[in-house]
């Protein structure tokens, strides 16, 4: 099999792979959190799932809070996976790239903590904003690096 | 263009590409299923879409069931795309990797069948769990392979 | 680090990276649009976010319209990221690949415009369909290219 499209520093790819696995696991855990809340509140989304004493409902505040955090992950982390992957091919400074990957991983964990576990609106907003603008920075680097030559 | 970050067995990449295309198509088909249910039940999500005799509603059980299955795909398959991609770079046994890709593809199709087409809670749960824990296994392999050297 | 799984024309990868960054940014902007609508309508999703004179609600038509457009992006653009990535490895004609990437980028921006900004059902549907069937075309190319040899 022959060569591909660009060069990535091994240290950058290592950090990308490690952080992406952590963030992927973090997202999967949201399903567990939702399931735990459904069990605790006996609130289910499908009639065939309802346990004794439970009911179908879509407005339980605790269940819906975890689901909002989960959706926020999908809105932010999934585009980030694609953007941070391509950012590796822009020839970033190794240290900057590694620390940005770690930063986004940390603040997305923080976002879940401050949204679904210990609600603190200001810290949740700060975590979201750091991840959001870091992703925008990476996307801007991609646009600059891969813009059409004049 | 010069070299990239690792080595992937052609047979592993072949299986990854094939299975990812199947799962991607499966997700796209959920939009068709939703549209068919909306047409059959005459229930729409935007006022400008409403056909004669129809209405805007967000609580039709058949439409919402397909939408829940679709969201479950987004929660599980989309992180799996990133995690299974990186798993290829951990040097997995070719046979194991190929069969894990096929397994996840099969159980995610099963999940849709047992959620949206022929609701069977136990089989749906089994399909979900097999895909979920296979993805966690792959993520754990990534963490082990790409952990920082001491 | 040694070689990877296939060959991609630099011009194809350049277009892929550029268009993926544009689409990723477009998705991120949906969060801003949602926030603007929440602020304008004083409708929030978490009790701890409610500003003076505001309330928690999940049925504001303007907020929910932006959220539907955002979910439609997740349903369509995120699988497209994976499928268009693998499509590059099928040895596509460079011009075709580059223009398909640009086409999908344009119609997904059009979809948001005609869904969330200037609702026009027919143009929104046309934009959605062009992106949808282009993604299916790419997935079919992957299946053909990576099918198991007999």
Coordinates of C-alpha atoms in Angstrom, one line a residue, chain B residues 2-150:
Chain B
X2 CA 5.1 12.1 2.4
X3 CA 4.4 9.4 5.0
X4 CA 1.9 9.4 7.8
X5 CA 1.5 8.1 11.3
X6 CA 1.3 4.4 11.3
X7 CA 0.8 1.2 9.5
X8 CA -2.5 -0.5 8.8
X9 CA -3.0 -3.9 7.2
X10 CA -4.8 -3.6 3.9
X11 CA -7.3 -6.3 4.9
X12 CA -8.1 -4.3 8.1
X13 CA -8.6 -1.1 6.2
X14 CA -10.7 -2.9 3.6
X15 CA -13.0 -4.2 6.2
X16 CA -13.1 -0.8 8.0
X17 CA -14.0 1.0 4.8
X18 CA -16.6 -1.5 3.8
X19 CA -18.3 -1.7 7.2
X20 CA -18.2 2.1 7.7
X21 CA -19.9 2.6 4.4
X22 CA -22.6 0.1 5.4
X23 CA -23.1 1.8 8.7
X24 CA -23.1 5.2 7.1
X25 CA -25.8 4.1 4.7
X26 CA -27.8 2.5 7.5
X27 CA -27.8 5.9 9.3
X28 CA -28.9 7.8 6.2
X29 CA -31.8 5.3 5.7
X30 CA -33.1 6.5 9.1
X31 CA -34.0 9.8 7.5
X32 CA -36.0 7.9 4.9
X33 CA -37.8 5.9 7.6
X34 CA -38.6 9.1 9.5
X35 CA -40.0 10.7 6.3
X36 CA -42.1 7.6 5.5
X37 CA -43.6 7.7 9.1
X38 CA -44.2 11.4 8.8
X39 CA -46.0 10.9 5.5
X40 CA -48.1 7.9 6.8
X41 CA -49.1 9.6 10.0
X42 CA -49.3 13.1 8.4
X43 CA -47.2 14.6 11.3
X44 CA -44.6 17.2 10.4
X45 CA -42.0 19.1 12.3
X46 CA -42.1 22.4 10.4
X47 CA -45.2 24.4 9.7
X48 CA -44.1 25.0 6.1
X49 CA -44.0 21.2 5.5
X50 CA -47.5 20.3 6.5
X51 CA -49.4 18.5 3.8
X52 CA -53.2 18.7 3.4
X53 CA -54.9 16.9 6.4
X54 CA -51.6 17.0 8.3
X55 CA -50.4 18.9 11.3
X56 CA -47.3 19.9 13.3
X57 CA -46.7 17.5 16.2
X58 CA -43.7 16.2 18.2
X59 CA -45.4 13.4 20.0
X60 CA -46.4 10.8 17.4
X61 CA -45.3 7.5 18.9
X62 CA -44.2 6.0 15.5
X63 CA -42.4 9.0 14.3
X64 CA -40.6 9.5 17.6
X65 CA -39.6 5.9 17.8
X66 CA -37.7 6.1 14.5
X67 CA -36.2 9.4 15.7
X68 CA -35.0 7.7 19.0
X69 CA -33.4 4.9 17.0
X70 CA -31.7 7.6 14.8
X71 CA -30.4 9.5 17.8
X72 CA -29.1 6.2 19.3
X73 CA -27.2 5.7 16.1
X74 CA -25.6 9.1 16.4
X75 CA -24.7 8.5 20.1
X76 CA -23.1 5.1 19.3
X77 CA -22.1 4.8 15.7
X78 CA -20.5 8.3 15.3
X79 CA -18.0 7.9 18.1
X80 CA -17.4 4.4 16.9
X81 CA -16.3 5.7 13.5
X82 CA -13.5 7.7 15.2
X83 CA -12.6 5.0 17.7
X84 CA -12.6 2.1 15.2
X85 CA -10.4 4.2 12.8
X86 CA -7.8 4.7 15.5
X87 CA -8.1 1.1 16.6
X88 CA -6.6 0.1 13.2
X89 CA -3.4 1.8 14.2
X90 CA -2.9 -0.2 17.3
X91 CA -1.6 -3.2 15.4
X92 CA -4.6 -5.5 16.0
X93 CA -4.7 -9.1 14.9
X94 CA -6.2 -8.9 11.4
X95 CA -8.9 -11.6 11.9
X96 CA -10.0 -10.1 15.2
X97 CA -10.2 -6.6 13.8
X98 CA -12.1 -7.7 10.7
X99 CA -14.6 -9.7 12.7
X100 CA -15.1 -6.9 15.3
X101 CA -15.9 -4.5 12.5
X102 CA -18.4 -6.9 11.0
X103 CA -19.9 -7.6 14.5
X104 CA -20.5 -4.0 15.2
X105 CA -22.1 -3.5 11.8
X106 CA -24.4 -6.4 12.3
X107 CA -25.5 -5.5 15.8
X108 CA -26.2 -1.9 14.9
X109 CA -28.4 -3.0 12.0
X110 CA -30.0 -5.4 14.6
X111 CA -30.5 -2.5 17.0
X112 CA -32.5 -0.6 14.4
X113 CA -34.6 -3.6 13.5
X114 CA -35.5 -4.4 17.1
X115 CA -36.1 -0.7 18.0
X116 CA -37.9 0.8 15.0
X117 CA -39.2 -2.1 12.9
X118 CA -40.0 -5.0 15.2
X119 CA -39.7 -3.7 18.8
X120 CA -38.2 -6.4 21.0
X121 CA -36.6 -4.7 24.1
X122 CA -34.3 -7.6 25.0
X123 CA -32.8 -8.1 21.6
X124 CA -32.5 -4.4 21.1
X125 CA -30.6 -4.1 24.4
X126 CA -28.4 -7.1 23.5
X127 CA -27.5 -5.5 20.1
X128 CA -26.8 -2.2 21.8
X129 CA -24.6 -3.7 24.5
X130 CA -22.5 -5.7 22.0
X131 CA -21.8 -2.6 20.0
X132 CA -21.2 -0.5 23.1
X133 CA -18.7 -2.8 24.8
X134 CA -16.9 -3.6 21.5
X135 CA -16.3 0.1 21.1
X136 CA -15.1 0.4 24.7
X137 CA -12.7 -2.5 24.0
X138 CA -11.3 -0.7 21.0
X139 CA -10.9 2.5 22.9
X140 CA -9.1 0.6 25.7
X141 CA -6.7 -0.8 23.1
X142 CA -6.0 2.7 21.8
X143 CA -5.3 4.0 25.3
X144 CA -2.9 1.1 25.9
X145 CA -1.2 1.4 22.6
X146 CA -0.8 5.2 22.6
X147 CA -0.2 5.8 26.3
X148 CA 2.7 8.0 27.0
X149 CA 6.0 6.2 27.3
X150 CA 7.3 6.4 30.9

